[in-house]
């Protein structure tokens, strides 16, 4: 019982801290900077959720934008198209603005996550037979198929995109709370996974699939569940994006988006949650603040990607995490005046 | 019936182009087990070389004004084709040397120099407004200077590089090179679509049954066939070809037998690059497709699917796969599902990998523990 109480307290404390931070940031930040911060939050969720598939389970999915799109479109379709019909027929659901909006958003999150998870199962099933680069191309192709299908559904706007989505997550502190609450959730899940028996089986599949199989790990189940969980979180990120920016179009979820998300995970170090989060922030914020570089910035980015791959193949952090203990150790050594044994 | 035959002819034209690109994918995959993502962008460079050769570099005459120049134009077109092949094979070798070889052998000093230079030029470009009016020579000199200044940085990053066995690293590197070529292309060639005016005589032949065949379609098919046959000759009957096959069989054993694997791998990239360059130049000059720096991506992916369909590593497989892909796409484009023509490739890929992962003509290699 004490354990449960401690857990509940931790969660509540995190939420309270998040609420305070969101109040502070939304009050003090410039609108444009705040927008970039929200974008960073969405990117962090995407990177951390792809890290569940690529980093922790060692599969290689490079079509994450497909799941992102599935979540965004199905979630937005719920709020724009289906929710009004449901509310009209069920008078019980005609609630006031704050409660009704939150309920609608929660249902959108569930629906979006479910849609993305279904897509994850469909991609996860071939992963049972494929590995490495073939799997990568299949996921990339599947992401593209999702995009083309959306492009041809007229009910969600086709190539024009879906506009007029209500800003259910709000625009100020509430948006920050929702988006970064999601980031916290996916980070907590990753962290807990790495420390539980179930998570160890995921890591075992990454390290050596055949050995894991021989030790009795149900590798099929592990791989499919990694795809399902990772894509569900990407779907929720899509719901957040749709309900913050109020319009979505198939262009946003193209192949370059997939490649950018993959780059975040790879640059951060596949398997390192903090590394992918940091890379997500850098890769989202840097282009925004380097607008003056316009034409040159993508050239510099892609060159840097190649150079990092050639010079640090394991990514910036490898499998390691950023932790205070390590930082202390690093600076402690520096402070000791480089006295090497 | 006539409709179907017409679509089939278009499919064969498209398919022979896919086959040309797919051969480059399949050769590199056979030798290195690497998906050379940048191959589609080499094809794009080939198209741009064709474009510049036809509009700037070579004295082509517009047939609408000078109808008598047809013969001279055909001779020049052969020169343009060879030029595109030469430049693209050089490009293939360059990519292999500086992006993929360091993955196998570790980063050498020359690689650090090269990537320092590549980083130096866009950084110089940022400060171009400062040098405005000084002329391009100064910009180049400054670019080289900045590049040399960047070299220690790259070398420092690489000071403790550990070679990684991961093929995923190689794939990300390939994606990076592809992005570099696309964005570099946007800088050099501009983002506006280009197309080549009518410079080759166009004639349409009527086959029995009312099916039309254009002379450009016949040219594409003919040139592709000649190139594929000569490739087959090189791979099957010459010493470098033999070495290539040896490497694809077992690279370690080939090394022990005294084969200079690095040179043979570079040769493989040169061959693949020249085929893609020829394909690109023909597309630019004969099909009136608008060419942009990003237009190589999708044909590249589809050609890769063709290579997998035929069986990665198998040359006849790539040709058959290319033709099948082209026909499938042309039939979808001609049917009521034409919006899905870009998705069909990936559906084919997913199905083939689920049903027969080794492809139509590939060998299935069981995994060893």
XYZ file of C-alpha atoms in Angstrom:
710
model
C 0.000 0.000 0.000
C 2.838 2.394 0.798
C 4.265 1.708 -2.637
C 0.986 2.660 -4.291
C 0.693 5.818 -2.240
C 4.235 6.783 -3.175
C 3.482 6.232 -6.879
C 0.309 8.306 -6.707
C 2.154 11.079 -4.913
C 4.906 11.075 -7.558
C 2.399 11.321 -10.396
C 0.428 14.067 -8.674
C 3.642 15.946 -7.908
C 4.732 15.745 -11.538
C 1.360 17.009 -12.726
C 1.409 19.893 -10.235
C 4.933 20.854 -11.263
C 3.888 20.695 -14.911
C 0.902 22.948 -14.214
C 3.121 25.514 -12.496
C 5.694 25.440 -15.320
C 3.002 25.802 -17.970
C 1.490 28.807 -16.177
C 4.923 30.416 -15.878
C 5.980 29.755 -19.469
C 2.728 30.788 -21.137
C 2.732 34.029 -19.145
C 6.347 34.965 -19.860
C 7.181 33.618 -23.310
C 6.781 35.434 -26.576
C 3.943 33.912 -28.698
C 6.317 32.751 -31.421
C 8.740 31.143 -28.978
C 5.809 29.468 -27.232
C 4.689 28.022 -30.572
C 8.160 26.587 -31.119
C 8.075 25.130 -27.598
C 4.804 23.349 -28.384
C 6.281 22.040 -31.626
C 9.261 20.776 -29.649
C 6.871 18.949 -27.314
C 5.150 17.171 -30.205
C 8.524 16.293 -31.727
C 9.761 14.969 -28.375
C 6.760 12.646 -28.126
C 7.356 11.420 -31.653
C 11.057 10.817 -31.049
C 10.519 9.080 -27.707
C 7.791 6.867 -29.160
C 9.949 5.897 -32.138
C 12.719 5.198 -29.663
C 10.467 2.532 -28.121
C 10.442 0.699 -31.461
C 13.930 1.467 -32.776
C 15.988 2.029 -29.702
C 14.565 -0.271 -27.054
C 13.278 -3.134 -29.182
C 15.880 -2.767 -31.934
C 13.470 -2.896 -34.854
C 14.014 -0.404 -37.624
C 10.954 1.619 -38.478
C 11.436 4.751 -40.558
C 7.798 5.458 -41.432
C 6.696 7.040 -38.181
C 4.934 9.938 -39.922
C 2.316 7.442 -41.113
C 1.189 6.677 -37.552
C 1.379 10.360 -36.703
C -0.906 11.060 -39.666
C -3.328 8.258 -38.778
C -3.712 9.620 -35.245
C -4.044 13.227 -36.355
C -6.615 12.510 -39.052
C -8.786 10.076 -37.132
C -8.708 12.261 -34.004
C -9.593 15.353 -36.014
C -12.277 13.466 -37.937
C -13.849 12.600 -34.597
C -13.995 16.187 -33.365
C -15.000 17.725 -36.689
C -17.226 15.103 -38.302
C -18.493 12.501 -35.842
C -18.687 14.234 -32.500
C -21.419 16.742 -33.571
C -23.579 13.861 -34.807
C -23.167 11.893 -31.597
C -23.925 14.932 -29.461
C -27.056 15.722 -31.455
C -28.477 12.263 -30.866
C -27.422 11.828 -27.248
C -28.719 14.791 -25.233
C -26.898 13.510 -22.157
C -23.606 14.499 -23.788
C -24.548 18.129 -24.374
C -22.231 19.469 -21.717
C -20.825 22.906 -21.172
C -17.637 24.163 -22.794
C -14.849 23.103 -20.385
C -16.174 19.667 -19.457
C -17.549 18.873 -22.902
C -14.366 20.022 -24.642
C -12.152 17.981 -22.378
C -14.334 14.936 -22.876
C -14.242 15.399 -26.646
C -10.468 15.749 -26.576
C -10.073 12.663 -24.406
C -12.212 10.644 -26.786
C -10.208 12.069 -29.718
C -7.019 10.923 -28.002
C -8.414 7.433 -27.490
C -9.717 7.204 -31.050
C -6.484 8.573 -32.543
C -4.335 6.256 -30.459
C -6.492 3.286 -31.433
C -6.279 4.117 -35.142
C -2.518 4.497 -34.986
C -2.235 1.287 -32.964
C -4.194 -0.612 -35.596
C -1.795 0.757 -38.213
C 1.033 -0.332 -35.918
C -0.282 -3.899 -35.852
C -0.504 -3.924 -39.637
C 3.138 -2.812 -39.904
C 4.242 -4.914 -36.950
C 3.028 -8.136 -38.531
C 5.476 -8.027 -41.460
C 8.199 -7.242 -38.966
C 7.908 -10.823 -37.820
C 9.361 -11.974 -41.092
C 11.620 -9.091 -42.015
C 14.533 -7.522 -40.308
C 16.950 -4.669 -40.749
C 16.856 -2.644 -43.896
C 13.979 -4.517 -45.571
C 11.749 -3.741 -42.618
C 12.886 -0.125 -42.854
C 11.770 0.172 -46.449
C 8.426 -1.542 -45.730
C 7.677 0.895 -42.918
C 8.690 3.841 -45.089
C 6.439 2.530 -47.841
C 3.569 1.932 -45.444
C 3.817 5.488 -44.167
C 3.584 6.679 -47.735
C 0.569 4.424 -48.416
C -1.257 5.965 -45.424
C -0.527 9.413 -46.804
C -1.765 8.553 -50.292
C -4.944 7.029 -48.852
C -5.624 10.194 -46.833
C -4.917 12.264 -49.924
C -7.773 10.459 -51.660
C -10.435 10.619 -48.944
C -12.557 13.592 -49.789
C -14.394 13.675 -46.458
C -11.208 14.838 -44.715
C -10.340 17.338 -47.405
C -8.010 15.309 -49.618
C -5.040 17.330 -50.798
C -6.473 20.572 -49.392
C -6.225 19.231 -45.874
C -8.656 19.349 -42.996
C -9.245 22.806 -41.568
C -11.424 24.301 -38.869
C -10.494 21.853 -36.145
C -11.475 23.395 -32.797
C -8.530 24.236 -30.533
C -9.537 21.813 -27.855
C -6.128 21.829 -26.180
C -6.399 25.594 -25.804
C -3.717 27.988 -26.889
C -1.908 28.988 -23.716
C -0.920 27.118 -20.587
C -3.484 24.365 -21.146
C -1.823 23.411 -24.445
C 1.562 23.235 -22.767
C 0.065 21.088 -20.026
C -1.465 18.592 -22.459
C 1.518 18.350 -24.806
C 4.184 18.047 -22.148
C 1.982 15.767 -20.049
C 2.101 13.452 -23.059
C 5.886 13.783 -23.204
C 6.079 12.891 -19.509
C 3.836 9.881 -20.080
C 5.953 8.437 -22.878
C 9.189 9.119 -21.002
C 7.818 7.487 -17.856
C 6.719 4.486 -19.880
C 10.155 4.139 -21.478
C 11.903 4.485 -18.154
C 9.684 1.951 -16.450
C 10.019 -0.454 -19.348
C 13.794 -0.473 -19.021
C 13.500 -1.499 -15.371
C 10.825 -4.189 -15.485
C 10.922 -7.799 -16.551
C 8.653 -7.071 -19.469
C 10.962 -4.301 -20.619
C 13.968 -6.570 -20.266
C 12.418 -8.908 -22.807
C 12.189 -5.938 -25.205
C 15.865 -5.152 -24.624
C 16.693 -8.825 -25.087
C 15.082 -8.785 -28.528
C 17.264 -5.801 -29.408
C 20.463 -7.411 -28.216
C 20.026 -10.813 -29.795
C 16.719 -11.986 -31.164
C 17.694 -15.611 -31.603
C 19.131 -15.886 -28.107
C 16.039 -14.190 -26.674
C 13.852 -16.675 -28.506
C 15.894 -19.542 -27.108
C 15.489 -18.177 -23.587
C 11.734 -18.330 -23.917
C 10.949 -14.728 -24.832
C 7.896 -14.514 -27.055
C 9.667 -12.381 -29.670
C 6.598 -12.119 -31.891
C 4.572 -10.616 -29.102
C 7.358 -8.256 -28.047
C 7.837 -6.883 -31.534
C 4.152 -6.362 -32.206
C 3.568 -4.742 -28.824
C 6.514 -2.398 -29.393
C 4.975 -1.329 -32.680
C 1.539 -0.929 -31.105
C 2.723 1.163 -28.138
C 5.111 3.282 -30.206
C 2.579 4.042 -32.901
C -0.225 4.729 -30.396
C 1.893 7.463 -28.819
C 2.682 8.872 -32.249
C -1.056 8.898 -32.900
C -1.698 10.895 -29.717
C 1.030 13.328 -30.778
C -0.916 13.703 -34.021
C -4.146 14.432 -32.094
C -2.317 17.130 -30.106
C -0.891 18.646 -33.266
C -4.285 18.712 -34.994
C -6.065 20.287 -32.030
C -3.405 22.891 -31.447
C -2.711 24.067 -34.999
C -6.398 23.641 -36.065
C -5.525 22.510 -39.593
C -3.704 19.495 -40.978
C -2.764 18.535 -44.509
C -1.146 15.424 -45.986
C 2.031 17.383 -46.845
C 2.926 17.661 -43.162
C 3.095 13.884 -42.816
C 5.275 13.139 -45.818
C 8.404 11.109 -46.150
C 10.628 13.964 -44.986
C 8.764 14.057 -41.676
C 9.450 10.334 -41.244
C 13.098 10.864 -42.013
C 13.383 13.791 -39.601
C 11.893 11.714 -36.756
C 14.280 8.869 -37.551
C 17.163 11.321 -37.572
C 16.216 12.512 -34.087
C 16.379 8.998 -32.706
C 19.573 8.091 -34.525
C 21.406 11.306 -33.687
C 20.400 11.092 -30.052
C 21.625 7.541 -29.878
C 19.209 4.683 -30.468
C 18.088 3.456 -27.085
C 18.823 6.668 -25.222
C 15.560 8.364 -24.232
C 17.180 11.596 -23.088
C 19.341 11.610 -26.218
C 16.307 11.406 -28.509
C 14.503 14.101 -26.519
C 17.493 16.422 -26.783
C 17.881 15.712 -30.504
C 14.157 16.385 -30.977
C 14.482 19.788 -29.322
C 17.607 20.694 -31.302
C 16.255 19.528 -34.652
C 12.928 21.336 -34.150
C 14.154 24.562 -32.626
C 17.346 25.040 -34.624
C 15.667 25.369 -38.060
C 13.185 27.822 -36.565
C 15.875 30.066 -35.172
C 18.090 29.647 -38.239
C 15.461 31.005 -40.600
C 18.000 33.455 -41.974
C 19.959 30.519 -43.327
C 16.979 29.535 -45.547
C 18.458 27.594 -48.476
C 21.617 26.515 -46.764
C 20.231 25.054 -43.595
C 19.045 21.741 -45.065
C 22.419 21.287 -46.802
C 24.228 21.856 -43.530
C 21.786 19.536 -41.723
C 22.208 16.652 -44.123
C 25.992 17.034 -44.174
C 25.994 16.981 -40.392
C 23.879 13.836 -40.404
C 26.446 12.062 -42.589
C 29.375 13.404 -40.581
C 27.815 12.274 -37.289
C 27.160 8.835 -38.733
C 30.786 8.571 -39.866
C 32.330 9.953 -36.705
C 29.981 8.711 -33.982
C 28.065 5.745 -35.395
C 26.400 5.069 -32.052
C 24.790 8.526 -31.995
C 25.556 11.318 -29.589
C 24.723 9.388 -26.427
C 24.827 5.775 -27.560
C 22.775 3.681 -25.174
C 23.603 5.968 -22.259
C 21.387 8.534 -20.621
C 22.063 12.021 -19.410
C 22.014 11.889 -15.633
C 23.050 14.188 -12.831
C 25.393 11.535 -11.441
C 27.297 11.380 -14.719
C 27.450 15.157 -15.056
C 28.783 15.395 -11.527
C 31.366 12.762 -12.296
C 32.412 14.587 -15.469
C 32.731 17.974 -13.818
C 34.250 16.469 -10.720
C 37.013 14.991 -12.820
C 37.566 18.292 -14.561
C 37.684 20.127 -11.259
C 40.246 17.709 -9.885
C 42.725 19.248 -12.292
C 42.953 16.350 -14.718
C 44.916 14.225 -12.283
C 44.890 11.014 -14.249
C 45.875 7.771 -12.596
C -7.845 -4.748 -75.925
C -6.268 -1.831 -77.712
C -6.359 0.132 -74.444
C -4.567 -2.656 -72.633
C -1.867 -2.928 -75.300
C -1.363 0.829 -75.216
C -0.932 0.790 -71.435
C 1.447 -2.123 -71.769
C 3.658 -0.162 -74.164
C 3.761 2.774 -71.793
C 4.469 0.330 -68.988
C 7.407 -1.127 -70.872
C 8.852 2.338 -71.426
C 8.502 3.155 -67.722
C 9.676 -0.310 -66.766
C 12.879 -0.164 -68.781
C 13.768 3.055 -66.946
C 12.984 1.433 -63.583
C 15.089 -1.547 -64.628
C 18.067 0.703 -65.415
C 17.910 2.275 -61.954
C 17.124 -1.041 -60.257
C 20.298 -2.581 -61.678
C 22.370 -0.048 -59.757
C 20.508 -0.851 -56.530
C 20.799 -4.561 -56.978
C 24.519 -4.527 -57.843
C 25.385 -2.447 -54.796
C 23.131 -4.584 -52.614
C 24.746 -7.735 -53.955
C 28.248 -6.494 -53.214
C 27.809 -4.542 -49.983
C 24.361 -5.534 -48.599
C 23.636 -1.809 -48.551
C 20.547 -0.014 -49.814
C 22.111 2.881 -51.659
C 19.381 5.391 -50.942
C 21.213 8.102 -52.869
C 20.907 6.186 -56.134
C 17.647 7.890 -57.087
C 19.391 11.231 -56.689
C 22.197 10.136 -58.993
C 19.425 9.562 -61.527
C 18.255 13.129 -60.856
C 21.774 14.426 -61.509
C 21.791 12.470 -64.772
C 18.557 14.184 -65.788
C 20.066 17.604 -65.029
C 23.245 16.814 -66.952
C 21.004 15.857 -69.866
C 19.076 19.090 -69.454
C 22.165 21.312 -69.385
C 23.772 19.394 -72.243
C 20.670 19.843 -74.383
C 20.043 23.484 -73.593
C 23.423 25.060 -72.780
C 26.538 22.986 -73.302
C 25.998 21.398 -76.722
C 24.953 23.226 -79.906
C 21.541 21.579 -80.291
C 19.161 23.301 -82.696
C 15.434 23.605 -82.147
C 13.768 21.340 -84.700
C 10.766 23.646 -84.980
C 13.077 26.290 -86.493
C 15.673 24.116 -88.188
C 14.011 20.892 -89.366
C 17.135 19.937 -91.344
C 19.254 19.610 -88.167
C 17.699 16.295 -87.117
C 20.749 14.200 -88.029
C 23.190 16.491 -86.227
C 20.926 16.550 -83.176
C 20.848 12.764 -82.986
C 24.665 12.665 -83.027
C 24.767 15.300 -80.300
C 22.205 13.360 -78.256
C 24.578 10.389 -78.169
C 27.309 12.713 -76.859
C 24.908 14.063 -74.203
C 24.005 10.529 -73.136
C 27.660 9.564 -72.782
C 28.353 12.759 -70.862
C 25.540 12.039 -68.401
C 26.795 8.481 -67.936
C 30.363 9.690 -67.314
C 29.383 12.366 -64.800
C 27.020 10.057 -62.932
C 29.525 7.243 -62.699
C 32.037 9.734 -61.274
C 29.359 10.755 -58.815
C 28.747 7.158 -57.783
C 32.461 6.666 -57.166
C 32.648 9.893 -55.158
C 29.704 8.862 -52.938
C 31.231 5.443 -52.358
C 34.667 6.853 -51.600
C 33.639 9.476 -49.064
C 30.388 8.241 -47.539
C 30.369 4.444 -47.628
C 34.062 3.554 -47.535
C 34.653 5.302 -44.173
C 31.841 3.119 -42.796
C 33.854 0.022 -43.703
C 37.425 1.163 -43.152
C 37.160 4.007 -40.669
C 37.492 7.713 -41.293
C 40.824 8.613 -42.912
C 42.461 12.005 -43.118
C 41.282 12.525 -46.698
C 37.667 11.895 -45.629
C 37.942 14.514 -42.906
C 39.293 16.941 -45.539
C 36.426 16.163 -47.877
C 33.626 16.548 -45.329
C 35.261 19.678 -43.983
C 35.113 21.119 -47.494
C 31.489 20.040 -47.970
C 30.573 21.749 -44.698
C 32.665 24.779 -45.638
C 30.799 25.702 -48.809
C 27.282 26.220 -47.436
C 28.759 28.039 -44.452
C 30.545 30.344 -46.884
C 27.301 30.659 -48.796
C 25.733 32.109 -45.663
C 28.170 34.977 -45.778
C 27.849 35.505 -49.527
C 26.123 38.867 -49.077
C 29.364 40.064 -47.454
C 31.402 39.041 -50.495
C 28.857 40.382 -52.926
C 30.568 41.850 -55.959
C 33.868 40.140 -55.268
C 33.180 37.507 -57.876
C 32.835 33.746 -57.652
C 36.602 33.130 -57.520
C 36.908 34.814 -54.141
C 33.917 32.836 -52.886
C 35.539 29.566 -53.958
C 38.844 30.532 -52.325
C 37.053 31.462 -49.114
C 35.011 28.241 -49.259
C 38.170 26.162 -49.534
C 39.719 28.138 -46.702
C 36.700 27.597 -44.434
C 36.777 23.947 -45.428
C 40.360 23.592 -44.271
C 39.391 25.297 -41.054
C 36.557 22.762 -40.593
C 38.849 19.776 -41.117
C 40.278 19.727 -37.578
C 36.709 19.788 -36.278
C 35.745 16.683 -38.258
C 39.016 15.011 -37.338
C 38.432 15.831 -33.677
C 34.949 14.340 -33.801
C 36.419 11.213 -35.335
C 39.257 10.828 -32.855
C 37.815 7.773 -31.173
C 35.555 6.421 -33.868
C 34.490 2.838 -33.333
C 33.560 0.952 -36.461
C 29.965 -0.145 -36.287
C 28.749 -3.373 -37.823
C 25.204 -2.039 -37.936
C 23.613 -1.948 -41.364
C 21.176 0.616 -40.045
C 24.039 3.061 -39.695
C 24.841 2.532 -43.334
C 21.199 3.116 -44.232
C 21.081 6.391 -42.298
C 24.315 7.497 -43.967
C 22.751 6.711 -47.325
C 19.641 8.713 -46.406
C 21.912 11.592 -45.362
C 23.747 11.512 -48.685
C 20.419 11.461 -50.492
C 19.184 14.508 -48.546
C 22.503 16.233 -49.238
C 22.203 15.649 -52.976
C 18.586 16.825 -53.041
C 19.195 19.995 -51.065
C 22.494 20.654 -52.816
C 20.561 20.218 -56.072
C 18.001 22.774 -54.894
C 20.848 25.229 -54.302
C 22.678 24.562 -57.559
C 19.828 23.916 -59.983
C 17.071 25.948 -58.312
C 13.624 24.718 -57.359
C 11.854 25.580 -60.606
C 10.872 22.706 -62.870
C 12.833 22.510 -66.125
C 12.085 20.721 -69.346
C 13.819 20.300 -72.652
C 12.193 21.529 -75.890
C 11.734 19.241 -78.882
C 15.221 18.496 -80.116
C 14.841 14.963 -81.438
C 12.613 14.017 -84.356
C 9.424 12.451 -83.021
C 7.575 9.944 -85.142
C 4.633 7.767 -84.239
C 4.225 4.291 -85.644
C 0.905 2.502 -85.923
C 1.019 -1.166 -84.988
C -1.676 -3.603 -86.123
C -4.658 -3.270 -83.810
C -4.479 0.513 -83.640
C -1.715 0.662 -81.016
C 0.604 3.660 -81.226
C 4.314 3.543 -80.505
C 6.403 6.698 -80.369
C 9.976 6.782 -81.602
C 11.067 8.100 -78.203
C 9.576 5.024 -76.547
C 11.465 2.801 -78.955
C 14.674 4.765 -78.280
C 14.323 4.357 -74.522
C 13.668 0.646 -74.862
C 16.508 0.169 -77.354
C 19.130 2.117 -75.418
C 18.117 0.359 -72.176
C 18.427 -3.042 -73.831
C 21.878 -2.227 -75.240
C 23.051 -0.971 -71.833
C 21.671 -4.006 -70.008
C 23.266 -6.426 -72.440
C 26.631 -4.692 -72.148
C 26.281 -4.769 -68.361
C 25.617 -8.469 -68.510
C 28.723 -8.900 -70.664
C 30.852 -6.901 -68.203
C 29.596 -8.785 -65.180
C 29.791 -12.250 -66.692
C 32.844 -12.166 -68.960
C 35.378 -9.585 -67.758
C 37.859 -9.667 -64.884
C 36.292 -6.823 -62.838
C 32.883 -8.447 -63.334
C 34.223 -11.742 -62.109
C 35.689 -9.954 -59.076
C 32.297 -8.343 -58.423
C 30.592 -11.711 -58.405
C 33.282 -13.097 -56.127
C 32.753 -10.253 -53.655
C 29.013 -10.683 -53.646
C 29.554 -14.354 -52.877
C 31.908 -13.830 -49.940
C 33.746 -10.573 -49.397
C 36.242 -11.960 -46.874
C 37.257 -14.855 -49.073
C 37.558 -12.489 -52.036
C 39.935 -10.321 -50.026
C 42.041 -13.357 -49.145
C 42.218 -14.313 -52.810
C 43.953 -11.015 -53.529
C 41.015 -9.041 -54.924
C 41.326 -5.312 -54.265
C 37.806 -5.107 -52.854
C 37.738 -1.318 -52.485
C 38.525 -0.821 -56.170
C 35.972 -3.355 -57.296
C 33.306 -1.792 -55.077
C 34.110 1.619 -56.573
C 33.792 0.031 -60.013
C 30.365 -1.328 -59.039
C 29.218 2.157 -58.039
C 30.588 3.552 -61.319
C 28.597 1.003 -63.321
C 25.406 1.624 -61.358
C 25.851 5.381 -61.575
C 26.342 5.321 -65.332
C 23.137 3.306 -65.831
C 21.152 5.688 -63.639
C 22.692 8.650 -65.463
C 21.671 7.231 -68.825
C 18.141 6.698 -67.519
C 17.955 10.237 -66.191
C 19.255 11.807 -69.382
C 16.767 9.837 -71.481
C 13.875 10.837 -69.248
C 14.876 14.490 -69.483
C 15.392 14.513 -73.240
C 12.668 12.170 -74.464
C 9.639 12.144 -72.194
C 9.125 15.856 -71.493
C 8.833 15.185 -67.783
C 9.465 18.317 -65.765
C 12.661 17.797 -63.830
C 13.264 19.202 -60.372
C 15.984 18.404 -57.802
C 13.478 16.271 -55.874
C 12.178 14.229 -58.767
C 14.628 11.355 -58.314
C 13.250 10.272 -54.958
C 10.085 8.496 -56.047
C 11.491 6.732 -59.151
C 14.417 5.714 -56.978
C 12.150 4.105 -54.379
C 10.070 2.401 -57.052
C 13.195 1.074 -58.726
C 14.328 -0.228 -55.373
C 10.998 -2.042 -55.062
C 11.624 -3.446 -58.529
C 15.024 -4.713 -57.396
C 13.480 -6.396 -54.340
C 10.689 -7.821 -56.474
C 13.217 -9.421 -58.789
C 15.392 -10.533 -55.903
C 18.026 -8.200 -54.486
C 21.446 -9.086 -55.843
C 20.164 -10.705 -59.024
C 20.720 -8.850 -62.323
C 18.070 -10.575 -64.464
C 15.741 -10.199 -61.485
C 16.195 -6.435 -61.527
C 15.333 -6.271 -65.229
C 12.226 -8.425 -64.876
C 11.232 -6.626 -61.685
C 11.612 -3.252 -63.396
C 9.411 -4.250 -66.300
C 6.763 -5.728 -63.975
C 6.796 -2.605 -61.799
C 6.469 -0.318 -64.807
C 3.567 -2.307 -66.254
C 1.795 -2.529 -62.914
C 2.092 1.199 -62.423
C 0.936 1.967 -65.942
C -2.137 -0.267 -65.575
C -3.054 1.329 -62.270
C -2.537 4.783 -63.759
C -4.807 3.883 -66.658
C -7.570 2.470 -64.480
C -10.060 4.199 -62.246
C -7.616 3.926 -59.346
C -5.150 6.318 -60.965
C -4.761 8.344 -57.754
C -3.058 5.375 -56.170
C -0.311 5.010 -58.775
C 2.388 6.074 -56.319
C 1.119 3.706 -53.636
C 1.045 0.602 -55.830
C 4.822 0.168 -55.607
C 4.728 -0.083 -51.835
C 1.760 -2.457 -51.850
C 3.687 -4.706 -54.249
C 6.721 -4.465 -51.963
C 4.782 -5.404 -48.821
C 3.126 -8.350 -50.541
C 6.317 -9.685 -52.105
C 8.234 -9.434 -48.849
C 5.504 -11.306 -47.017
C 5.040 -14.012 -49.611
C 8.522 -14.491 -51.030
C 11.137 -12.356 -49.255
C 13.935 -13.524 -51.544
C 12.166 -12.062 -54.570
C 11.339 -13.755 -57.842
C 14.891 -14.741 -58.777
C 16.857 -14.233 -55.576
C 18.514 -16.890 -53.495
C 17.089 -17.369 -50.044
C 19.914 -17.214 -47.512
C 18.974 -18.803 -44.213
C 20.187 -16.923 -41.171
C 22.936 -18.555 -39.166
C 23.108 -18.391 -35.420
